[in-house]
Amino acid sequence: MGMFFVFFPLLIFSQKSKPLVGIMPFTIQGIPIDEAGLIESLIQSYMGDLGTDVIFLDSAVNMDTAYDPEFFRSPEYILSGSILREGENRILILEFYKQSTDERVLYTSIHKTLSDLALKARSLVVSVFTTRSEPIRTETELPEQLTVNKLAGTWRGDAEIQLIRLRRNSAGTAIFTSGAQMNLTYIIENNTLKVFQDSPNTERFYHPLPYQVARRLRIDAEPMRWEFRLYEKGGLLRGKRIGTGVRYEGEEVLELLPGFEQPAEWTKYGR
């Protein structure tokens, strides 16, 4: 994450007590309505899979007064979102609002194609709702043998990382969508690739968080690191990112969460 993945840590639901989530219509910009509607439907479906009850809201006007006779209560949480295009990127923004505390949770994900966004939609939703997310995919494929030669090259990142270049000298560079660059080092250990941040923190690593929240992370967040296995004939690194999560309201940091794990995948260019 995850670095700026923020979440409600108690949203790990039991069947006996299901939170009620109100879902507002998504804002669509620069994306065909039918394609964006597919993403919206997937997200709504995955909310139900997480063990929530769901009602649909027409607008922000009825957020406080929404009531569904089937559940005899108002929604505890409101989900809103945007799907938009910025240049060649497709951007998904999810926001969860907890009515009782006015706490807001923001998650932003950037993808090159809508199909890639659709493939990642489930893990995006789970990322927001769990403190220790495990990869959604059930692994039936054995990981391949890692070598420096297989790793060397350019990889497409996920979330706010645009691309990664890994070199044969156990070093590399990550380029963020904000334009920031991060130096990396890596090792192969027990057929697991371990990648480590090797640059001082900067606010631009945490774009698009509010400036004061990003500033706090720059000062106090632990270095990011990743752990991957290699799949799909050397074309896919799949695993997790480990760093500092944050809960915040507006510009105020409520809690830093060291050791926060997030599913991560890097795809090799020119596969």
PDB file of C-alpha atoms in Angstrom:
ATOM      1  CA  MET A   1       0.000   0.000   0.000  1.00  0.00           C
ATOM      2  CA  GLY A   2       0.364   0.162   1.192  1.00  0.00           C
ATOM      3  CA  MET A   3       1.441   3.643   1.853  1.00  0.00           C
ATOM      4  CA  PHE A   4      -1.607   5.763   1.412  1.00  0.00           C
ATOM      5  CA  PHE A   5      -4.201   3.080   1.643  1.00  0.00           C
ATOM      6  CA  VAL A   6      -6.403   4.063   4.529  1.00  0.00           C
ATOM      7  CA  PHE A   7      -9.177   1.961   5.929  1.00  0.00           C
ATOM      8  CA  PHE A   8     -11.622   1.080   8.676  1.00  0.00           C
ATOM      9  CA  PRO A   9      -9.788  -1.709  10.546  1.00  0.00           C
ATOM     10  CA  LEU A  10     -12.981  -3.136  12.056  1.00  0.00           C
ATOM     11  CA  LEU A  11     -14.597  -3.792   8.684  1.00  0.00           C
ATOM     12  CA  ILE A  12     -13.921  -7.519   8.809  1.00  0.00           C
ATOM     13  CA  PHE A  13     -17.467  -8.703   8.898  1.00  0.00           C
ATOM     14  CA  SER A  14     -19.270 -11.587  10.527  1.00  0.00           C
ATOM     15  CA  GLN A  15     -22.451 -13.062   9.165  1.00  0.00           C
ATOM     16  CA  LYS A  16     -24.290 -12.251  12.420  1.00  0.00           C
ATOM     17  CA  SER A  17     -23.695  -8.499  12.229  1.00  0.00           C
ATOM     18  CA  LYS A  18     -23.406  -7.105   8.733  1.00  0.00           C
ATOM     19  CA  PRO A  19     -22.700  -3.395   8.329  1.00  0.00           C
ATOM     20  CA  LEU A  20     -25.056  -1.610   5.955  1.00  0.00           C
ATOM     21  CA  VAL A  21     -23.283   0.292   3.169  1.00  0.00           C
ATOM     22  CA  GLY A  22     -25.036   2.924   1.069  1.00  0.00           C
ATOM     23  CA  ILE A  23     -23.626   3.158  -2.470  1.00  0.00           C
ATOM     24  CA  MET A  24     -23.922   6.431  -4.372  1.00  0.00           C
ATOM     25  CA  PRO A  25     -23.785   6.693  -8.189  1.00  0.00           C
ATOM     26  CA  PHE A  26     -20.207   6.974  -9.407  1.00  0.00           C
ATOM     27  CA  THR A  27     -18.897  10.067 -11.176  1.00  0.00           C
ATOM     28  CA  ILE A  28     -17.758   9.243 -14.722  1.00  0.00           C
ATOM     29  CA  GLN A  29     -15.429  11.472 -16.745  1.00  0.00           C
ATOM     30  CA  GLY A  30     -13.834  10.704 -20.095  1.00  0.00           C
ATOM     31  CA  ILE A  31     -14.840   7.021 -19.991  1.00  0.00           C
ATOM     32  CA  PRO A  32     -17.705   5.427 -21.991  1.00  0.00           C
ATOM     33  CA  ILE A  33     -20.694   5.000 -19.691  1.00  0.00           C
ATOM     34  CA  ASP A  34     -21.145   1.299 -20.442  1.00  0.00           C
ATOM     35  CA  GLU A  35     -17.504   0.502 -19.703  1.00  0.00           C
ATOM     36  CA  ALA A  36     -17.457   2.537 -16.515  1.00  0.00           C
ATOM     37  CA  GLY A  37     -20.751   0.934 -15.508  1.00  0.00           C
ATOM     38  CA  LEU A  38     -19.088  -2.478 -15.648  1.00  0.00           C
ATOM     39  CA  ILE A  39     -16.442  -1.358 -13.143  1.00  0.00           C
ATOM     40  CA  GLU A  40     -19.104   0.137 -10.897  1.00  0.00           C
ATOM     41  CA  SER A  41     -21.135  -3.099 -10.967  1.00  0.00           C
ATOM     42  CA  LEU A  42     -18.056  -5.164 -10.115  1.00  0.00           C
ATOM     43  CA  ILE A  43     -17.273  -2.985  -7.128  1.00  0.00           C
ATOM     44  CA  GLN A  44     -20.856  -3.230  -5.887  1.00  0.00           C
ATOM     45  CA  SER A  45     -20.719  -7.010  -6.228  1.00  0.00           C
ATOM     46  CA  TYR A  46     -17.446  -7.255  -4.326  1.00  0.00           C
ATOM     47  CA  MET A  47     -18.880  -5.172  -1.494  1.00  0.00           C
ATOM     48  CA  GLY A  48     -21.502  -7.861  -1.005  1.00  0.00           C
ATOM     49  CA  ASP A  49     -18.845 -10.572  -1.138  1.00  0.00           C
ATOM     50  CA  LEU A  50     -17.104  -8.910   1.823  1.00  0.00           C
ATOM     51  CA  GLY A  51     -20.123  -9.563   4.010  1.00  0.00           C
ATOM     52  CA  THR A  52     -21.982  -6.248   3.858  1.00  0.00           C
ATOM     53  CA  ASP A  53     -25.610  -5.420   3.252  1.00  0.00           C
ATOM     54  CA  VAL A  54     -25.951  -2.857   0.466  1.00  0.00           C
ATOM     55  CA  ILE A  55     -28.541  -0.236  -0.475  1.00  0.00           C
ATOM     56  CA  PHE A  56     -28.324   2.235  -3.357  1.00  0.00           C
ATOM     57  CA  LEU A  57     -28.581   5.990  -2.827  1.00  0.00           C
ATOM     58  CA  ASP A  58     -29.687   8.489  -5.448  1.00  0.00           C
ATOM     59  CA  SER A  59     -27.471  11.379  -4.298  1.00  0.00           C
ATOM     60  CA  ALA A  60     -25.653  12.922  -1.365  1.00  0.00           C
ATOM     61  CA  VAL A  61     -28.903  14.579  -0.311  1.00  0.00           C
ATOM     62  CA  ASN A  62     -30.239  11.401   1.273  1.00  0.00           C
ATOM     63  CA  MET A  63     -27.030  10.214   2.923  1.00  0.00           C
ATOM     64  CA  ASP A  64     -28.264  11.027   6.419  1.00  0.00           C
ATOM     65  CA  THR A  65     -31.882  10.075   5.863  1.00  0.00           C
ATOM     66  CA  ALA A  66     -31.381   6.886   3.845  1.00  0.00           C
ATOM     67  CA  TYR A  67     -33.346   4.027   5.335  1.00  0.00           C
ATOM     68  CA  ASP A  68     -34.153   0.594   4.012  1.00  0.00           C
ATOM     69  CA  PRO A  69     -37.112  -1.290   5.557  1.00  0.00           C
ATOM     70  CA  GLU A  70     -35.405  -4.615   4.878  1.00  0.00           C
ATOM     71  CA  PHE A  71     -32.616  -3.753   7.308  1.00  0.00           C
ATOM     72  CA  PHE A  72     -34.526  -1.382   9.665  1.00  0.00           C
ATOM     73  CA  ARG A  73     -31.565   0.983   9.922  1.00  0.00           C
ATOM     74  CA  SER A  74     -29.625   3.662   8.138  1.00  0.00           C
ATOM     75  CA  PRO A  75     -26.299   2.836   6.473  1.00  0.00           C
ATOM     76  CA  GLU A  76     -23.245   2.961   8.683  1.00  0.00           C
ATOM     77  CA  TYR A  77     -21.020   3.671   5.692  1.00  0.00           C
ATOM     78  CA  ILE A  78     -21.385   5.533   2.416  1.00  0.00           C
ATOM     79  CA  LEU A  79     -19.402   4.476  -0.653  1.00  0.00           C
ATOM     80  CA  SER A  80     -18.825   6.987  -3.441  1.00  0.00           C
ATOM     81  CA  GLY A  81     -16.423   6.833  -6.326  1.00  0.00           C
ATOM     82  CA  SER A  82     -15.094   8.322  -9.531  1.00  0.00           C
ATOM     83  CA  ILE A  83     -13.837   6.669 -12.691  1.00  0.00           C
ATOM     84  CA  LEU A  84     -12.013   9.089 -14.948  1.00  0.00           C
ATOM     85  CA  ARG A  85      -9.432   9.379 -17.664  1.00  0.00           C
ATOM     86  CA  GLU A  86      -6.338  11.543 -17.372  1.00  0.00           C
ATOM     87  CA  GLY A  87      -4.143  11.360 -20.440  1.00  0.00           C
ATOM     88  CA  GLU A  88      -3.502   7.670 -21.098  1.00  0.00           C
ATOM     89  CA  ASN A  89      -4.386   6.640 -17.536  1.00  0.00           C
ATOM     90  CA  ARG A  90      -7.681   5.375 -16.131  1.00  0.00           C
ATOM     91  CA  ILE A  91      -8.095   6.462 -12.523  1.00  0.00           C
ATOM     92  CA  LEU A  92     -10.377   4.904  -9.927  1.00  0.00           C
ATOM     93  CA  ILE A  93     -11.061   6.848  -6.731  1.00  0.00           C
ATOM     94  CA  LEU A  94     -13.032   5.201  -3.926  1.00  0.00           C
ATOM     95  CA  GLU A  95     -14.163   7.062  -0.825  1.00  0.00           C
ATOM     96  CA  PHE A  96     -15.825   5.496   2.216  1.00  0.00           C
ATOM     97  CA  TYR A  97     -17.563   7.741   4.725  1.00  0.00           C
ATOM     98  CA  LYS A  98     -18.391   6.578   8.256  1.00  0.00           C
ATOM     99  CA  GLN A  99     -21.477   8.526   9.278  1.00  0.00           C
ATOM    100  CA  SER A 100     -21.113   8.164  13.052  1.00  0.00           C
ATOM    101  CA  THR A 101     -17.624   9.691  13.216  1.00  0.00           C
ATOM    102  CA  ASP A 102     -17.374  11.745   9.972  1.00  0.00           C
ATOM    103  CA  GLU A 103     -14.270   9.693   9.155  1.00  0.00           C
ATOM    104  CA  ARG A 104     -13.390   9.420   5.477  1.00  0.00           C
ATOM    105  CA  VAL A 105     -11.321   6.766   3.742  1.00  0.00           C
ATOM    106  CA  LEU A 106      -9.732   7.490   0.362  1.00  0.00           C
ATOM    107  CA  TYR A 107      -8.165   5.067  -2.104  1.00  0.00           C
ATOM    108  CA  THR A 108      -6.782   5.978  -5.537  1.00  0.00           C
ATOM    109  CA  SER A 109      -5.657   3.493  -8.192  1.00  0.00           C
ATOM    110  CA  ILE A 110      -4.184   4.274 -11.613  1.00  0.00           C
ATOM    111  CA  HIS A 111      -4.240   1.881 -14.581  1.00  0.00           C
ATOM    112  CA  LYS A 112      -3.272   2.004 -18.245  1.00  0.00           C
ATOM    113  CA  THR A 113      -6.432   0.269 -19.486  1.00  0.00           C
ATOM    114  CA  LEU A 114      -9.982  -0.303 -18.307  1.00  0.00           C
ATOM    115  CA  SER A 115      -9.509  -4.055 -18.660  1.00  0.00           C
ATOM    116  CA  ASP A 116      -6.575  -3.893 -16.249  1.00  0.00           C
ATOM    117  CA  LEU A 117      -8.696  -1.854 -13.842  1.00  0.00           C
ATOM    118  CA  ALA A 118     -11.484  -4.442 -14.086  1.00  0.00           C
ATOM    119  CA  LEU A 119      -9.045  -7.261 -13.316  1.00  0.00           C
ATOM    120  CA  LYS A 120      -7.818  -5.413 -10.226  1.00  0.00           C
ATOM    121  CA  ALA A 121     -11.235  -4.202  -9.012  1.00  0.00           C
ATOM    122  CA  ARG A 122     -11.690  -6.954  -6.435  1.00  0.00           C
ATOM    123  CA  SER A 123      -8.290  -6.481  -4.844  1.00  0.00           C
ATOM    124  CA  LEU A 124      -8.886  -2.719  -4.765  1.00  0.00           C
ATOM    125  CA  VAL A 125     -12.034  -3.142  -2.696  1.00  0.00           C
ATOM    126  CA  VAL A 126     -10.405  -5.662  -0.369  1.00  0.00           C
ATOM    127  CA  SER A 127      -7.417  -3.346   0.045  1.00  0.00           C
ATOM    128  CA  VAL A 128      -9.620  -0.659   1.533  1.00  0.00           C
ATOM    129  CA  PHE A 129     -11.395  -2.982   3.946  1.00  0.00           C
ATOM    130  CA  THR A 130      -8.657  -5.159   5.412  1.00  0.00           C
ATOM    131  CA  THR A 131      -5.646  -4.424   7.561  1.00  0.00           C
ATOM    132  CA  ARG A 132      -3.688  -7.443   6.404  1.00  0.00           C
ATOM    133  CA  SER A 133      -4.941  -8.176   2.904  1.00  0.00           C
ATOM    134  CA  GLU A 134      -3.948 -11.472   1.377  1.00  0.00           C
ATOM    135  CA  PRO A 135      -3.820 -11.811  -2.407  1.00  0.00           C
ATOM    136  CA  ILE A 136      -7.300 -12.516  -3.742  1.00  0.00           C
ATOM    137  CA  ARG A 137      -6.161 -15.008  -6.300  1.00  0.00           C
ATOM    138  CA  THR A 138      -5.927 -18.620  -5.214  1.00  0.00           C
ATOM    139  CA  GLU A 139      -2.530 -19.786  -6.360  1.00  0.00           C
ATOM    140  CA  THR A 140      -2.705 -22.900  -8.495  1.00  0.00           C
ATOM    141  CA  GLU A 141       0.437 -21.996 -10.428  1.00  0.00           C
ATOM    142  CA  LEU A 142       3.862 -22.796  -9.024  1.00  0.00           C
ATOM    143  CA  PRO A 143       6.261 -19.844  -8.956  1.00  0.00           C
ATOM    144  CA  GLU A 144       9.131 -19.873 -11.413  1.00  0.00           C
ATOM    145  CA  GLN A 145      12.805 -19.808 -10.556  1.00  0.00           C
ATOM    146  CA  LEU A 146      14.005 -16.255  -9.997  1.00  0.00           C
ATOM    147  CA  THR A 147      17.215 -15.060 -11.615  1.00  0.00           C
ATOM    148  CA  VAL A 148      18.772 -11.633 -12.076  1.00  0.00           C
ATOM    149  CA  ASN A 149      18.511 -12.011 -15.859  1.00  0.00           C
ATOM    150  CA  LYS A 150      14.764 -12.625 -15.645  1.00  0.00           C
ATOM    151  CA  LEU A 151      14.292  -9.571 -13.435  1.00  0.00           C
ATOM    152  CA  ALA A 152      16.366  -7.115 -15.451  1.00  0.00           C
ATOM    153  CA  GLY A 153      14.209  -4.766 -17.510  1.00  0.00           C
ATOM    154  CA  THR A 154      11.210  -2.465 -17.198  1.00  0.00           C
ATOM    155  CA  TRP A 155       8.076  -3.345 -15.251  1.00  0.00           C
ATOM    156  CA  ARG A 156       4.678  -1.673 -15.048  1.00  0.00           C
ATOM    157  CA  GLY A 157       3.748  -1.006 -11.431  1.00  0.00           C
ATOM    158  CA  ASP A 158       0.368  -0.792  -9.756  1.00  0.00           C
ATOM    159  CA  ALA A 159      -1.473   1.952  -7.879  1.00  0.00           C
ATOM    160  CA  GLU A 160       0.643   5.131  -7.838  1.00  0.00           C
ATOM    161  CA  ILE A 161       3.835   3.591  -9.280  1.00  0.00           C
ATOM    162  CA  GLN A 162       3.991   4.079 -13.041  1.00  0.00           C
ATOM    163  CA  LEU A 163       6.991   1.914 -13.869  1.00  0.00           C
ATOM    164  CA  ILE A 164      10.013   0.187 -12.350  1.00  0.00           C
ATOM    165  CA  ARG A 165      13.408  -0.446 -13.905  1.00  0.00           C
ATOM    166  CA  LEU A 166      15.421  -3.305 -12.400  1.00  0.00           C
ATOM    167  CA  ARG A 167      19.109  -3.664 -13.286  1.00  0.00           C
ATOM    168  CA  ARG A 168      21.431  -6.651 -13.027  1.00  0.00           C
ATOM    169  CA  ASN A 169      23.513  -5.021 -10.267  1.00  0.00           C
ATOM    170  CA  SER A 170      20.730  -5.519  -7.650  1.00  0.00           C
ATOM    171  CA  ALA A 171      19.574  -1.908  -7.999  1.00  0.00           C
ATOM    172  CA  GLY A 172      16.653  -0.207  -9.675  1.00  0.00           C
ATOM    173  CA  THR A 173      14.408   2.833  -9.941  1.00  0.00           C
ATOM    174  CA  ALA A 174      10.677   3.334  -9.395  1.00  0.00           C
ATOM    175  CA  ILE A 175       8.928   6.216 -11.146  1.00  0.00           C
ATOM    176  CA  PHE A 176       5.709   7.413  -9.539  1.00  0.00           C
ATOM    177  CA  THR A 177       2.726   8.948 -11.336  1.00  0.00           C
ATOM    178  CA  SER A 178       3.543  12.157  -9.426  1.00  0.00           C
ATOM    179  CA  GLY A 179       6.902  12.256 -11.230  1.00  0.00           C
ATOM    180  CA  ALA A 180       8.891  11.310  -8.128  1.00  0.00           C
ATOM    181  CA  GLN A 181      11.701   8.796  -8.503  1.00  0.00           C
ATOM    182  CA  MET A 182      12.748   6.273  -5.855  1.00  0.00           C
ATOM    183  CA  ASN A 183      16.007   4.347  -5.856  1.00  0.00           C
ATOM    184  CA  LEU A 184      15.644   0.641  -5.131  1.00  0.00           C
ATOM    185  CA  THR A 185      17.818  -2.258  -4.081  1.00  0.00           C
ATOM    186  CA  TYR A 186      16.835  -5.901  -4.267  1.00  0.00           C
ATOM    187  CA  ILE A 187      17.875  -9.396  -3.288  1.00  0.00           C
ATOM    188  CA  ILE A 188      16.677 -12.882  -4.172  1.00  0.00           C
ATOM    189  CA  GLU A 189      16.139 -15.038  -1.086  1.00  0.00           C
ATOM    190  CA  ASN A 190      14.489 -18.477  -1.049  1.00  0.00           C
ATOM    191  CA  ASN A 191      13.158 -17.810  -4.566  1.00  0.00           C
ATOM    192  CA  THR A 192      11.469 -14.632  -3.308  1.00  0.00           C
ATOM    193  CA  LEU A 193      12.324 -11.203  -4.694  1.00  0.00           C
ATOM    194  CA  LYS A 194      12.716  -8.643  -1.920  1.00  0.00           C
ATOM    195  CA  VAL A 195      12.798  -5.006  -3.055  1.00  0.00           C
ATOM    196  CA  PHE A 196      13.711  -2.141  -0.719  1.00  0.00           C
ATOM    197  CA  GLN A 197      13.312   1.648  -0.866  1.00  0.00           C
ATOM    198  CA  ASP A 198      16.756   3.243  -1.070  1.00  0.00           C
ATOM    199  CA  SER A 199      15.824   6.941  -1.203  1.00  0.00           C
ATOM    200  CA  PRO A 200      14.708   9.396   1.503  1.00  0.00           C
ATOM    201  CA  ASN A 201      10.958   9.849   1.782  1.00  0.00           C
ATOM    202  CA  THR A 202       9.328  12.716  -0.078  1.00  0.00           C
ATOM    203  CA  GLU A 203       5.747  13.984  -0.057  1.00  0.00           C
ATOM    204  CA  ARG A 204       5.468  13.067  -3.736  1.00  0.00           C
ATOM    205  CA  PHE A 205       5.662   9.357  -2.873  1.00  0.00           C
ATOM    206  CA  TYR A 206       2.239   9.776  -1.243  1.00  0.00           C
ATOM    207  CA  HIS A 207       0.345  11.662  -3.942  1.00  0.00           C
ATOM    208  CA  PRO A 208      -2.650  12.324  -3.998  1.00  0.00           C
ATOM    209  CA  LEU A 209      -2.915  12.529  -0.205  1.00  0.00           C
ATOM    210  CA  PRO A 210      -3.502  15.964   1.362  1.00  0.00           C
ATOM    211  CA  TYR A 211      -0.195  17.782   1.786  1.00  0.00           C
ATOM    212  CA  GLN A 212      -0.087  17.692   5.604  1.00  0.00           C
ATOM    213  CA  VAL A 213      -0.815  13.956   5.624  1.00  0.00           C
ATOM    214  CA  ALA A 214       1.890  13.323   3.012  1.00  0.00           C
ATOM    215  CA  ARG A 215       4.282  15.529   5.000  1.00  0.00           C
ATOM    216  CA  ARG A 216       3.702  13.438   8.132  1.00  0.00           C
ATOM    217  CA  LEU A 217       4.383  10.263   6.158  1.00  0.00           C
ATOM    218  CA  ARG A 218       7.543  11.772   4.713  1.00  0.00           C
ATOM    219  CA  ILE A 219       8.801  12.301   8.264  1.00  0.00           C
ATOM    220  CA  ASP A 220       7.561   9.186  10.039  1.00  0.00           C
ATOM    221  CA  ALA A 221       6.759   6.453   7.500  1.00  0.00           C
ATOM    222  CA  GLU A 222       9.046   3.437   7.339  1.00  0.00           C
ATOM    223  CA  PRO A 223      10.770   2.706   4.014  1.00  0.00           C
ATOM    224  CA  MET A 224       8.612   0.832   1.536  1.00  0.00           C
ATOM    225  CA  ARG A 225       9.458  -2.741   0.614  1.00  0.00           C
ATOM    226  CA  TRP A 226       8.028  -5.429  -1.612  1.00  0.00           C
ATOM    227  CA  GLU A 227       8.084  -9.232  -1.678  1.00  0.00           C
ATOM    228  CA  PHE A 228       7.315 -11.070  -4.920  1.00  0.00           C
ATOM    229  CA  ARG A 229       7.262 -14.467  -6.613  1.00  0.00           C
ATOM    230  CA  LEU A 230       7.641 -14.789 -10.385  1.00  0.00           C
ATOM    231  CA  TYR A 231       4.823 -16.161 -12.600  1.00  0.00           C
ATOM    232  CA  GLU A 232       3.530 -16.339 -16.186  1.00  0.00           C
ATOM    233  CA  LYS A 233       6.766 -17.225 -17.987  1.00  0.00           C
ATOM    234  CA  GLY A 234       8.692 -14.470 -16.283  1.00  0.00           C
ATOM    235  CA  GLY A 235       6.168 -11.744 -17.089  1.00  0.00           C
ATOM    236  CA  LEU A 236       4.473 -11.207 -13.724  1.00  0.00           C
ATOM    237  CA  LEU A 237       5.757 -10.445 -10.236  1.00  0.00           C
ATOM    238  CA  ARG A 238       3.020 -11.117  -7.708  1.00  0.00           C
ATOM    239  CA  GLY A 239       3.140 -10.584  -3.962  1.00  0.00           C
ATOM    240  CA  LYS A 240       2.752  -7.757  -1.499  1.00  0.00           C
ATOM    241  CA  ARG A 241       3.925  -4.291  -0.604  1.00  0.00           C
ATOM    242  CA  ILE A 242       4.746  -3.472   3.008  1.00  0.00           C
ATOM    243  CA  GLY A 243       4.938   0.004   4.492  1.00  0.00           C
ATOM    244  CA  THR A 244       3.044   2.504   6.622  1.00  0.00           C
ATOM    245  CA  GLY A 245      -0.703   2.947   6.262  1.00  0.00           C
ATOM    246  CA  VAL A 246      -2.524   6.009   7.543  1.00  0.00           C
ATOM    247  CA  ARG A 247      -5.970   6.924   8.846  1.00  0.00           C
ATOM    248  CA  TYR A 248      -6.809  10.595   8.476  1.00  0.00           C
ATOM    249  CA  GLU A 249      -9.553  13.190   8.349  1.00  0.00           C
ATOM    250  CA  GLY A 250      -8.972  16.179   6.109  1.00  0.00           C
ATOM    251  CA  GLU A 251      -5.391  17.292   6.817  1.00  0.00           C
ATOM    252  CA  GLU A 252      -5.278  15.589  10.240  1.00  0.00           C
ATOM    253  CA  VAL A 253      -3.492  12.271  10.718  1.00  0.00           C
ATOM    254  CA  LEU A 254      -5.450  10.046  13.112  1.00  0.00           C
ATOM    255  CA  GLU A 255      -3.135   7.044  13.164  1.00  0.00           C
ATOM    256  CA  LEU A 256      -0.049   5.686  11.443  1.00  0.00           C
ATOM    257  CA  LEU A 257      -0.038   1.944  10.788  1.00  0.00           C
ATOM    258  CA  PRO A 258       3.466   0.502  10.402  1.00  0.00           C
ATOM    259  CA  GLY A 259       3.809  -2.854   8.686  1.00  0.00           C
ATOM    260  CA  PHE A 260       0.657  -2.453   6.604  1.00  0.00           C
ATOM    261  CA  GLU A 261       0.563  -5.078   3.828  1.00  0.00           C
ATOM    262  CA  GLN A 262      -1.084  -4.668   0.458  1.00  0.00           C
ATOM    263  CA  PRO A 263      -1.361  -7.044  -2.526  1.00  0.00           C
ATOM    264  CA  ALA A 264       0.945  -5.923  -5.352  1.00  0.00           C
ATOM    265  CA  GLU A 265       1.695  -6.968  -8.919  1.00  0.00           C
ATOM    266  CA  TRP A 266       4.300  -5.778 -11.419  1.00  0.00           C
ATOM    267  CA  THR A 267       3.983  -6.709 -15.092  1.00  0.00           C
ATOM    268  CA  LYS A 268       6.974  -6.797 -17.408  1.00  0.00           C
ATOM    269  CA  TYR A 269       6.942  -4.611 -20.511  1.00  0.00           C
ATOM    270  CA  GLY A 270       7.581  -6.388 -23.813  1.00  0.00           C
ATOM    271  CA  ARG A 271       6.379  -9.755 -22.529  1.00  0.00           C
TER     272      ARG A 271
END
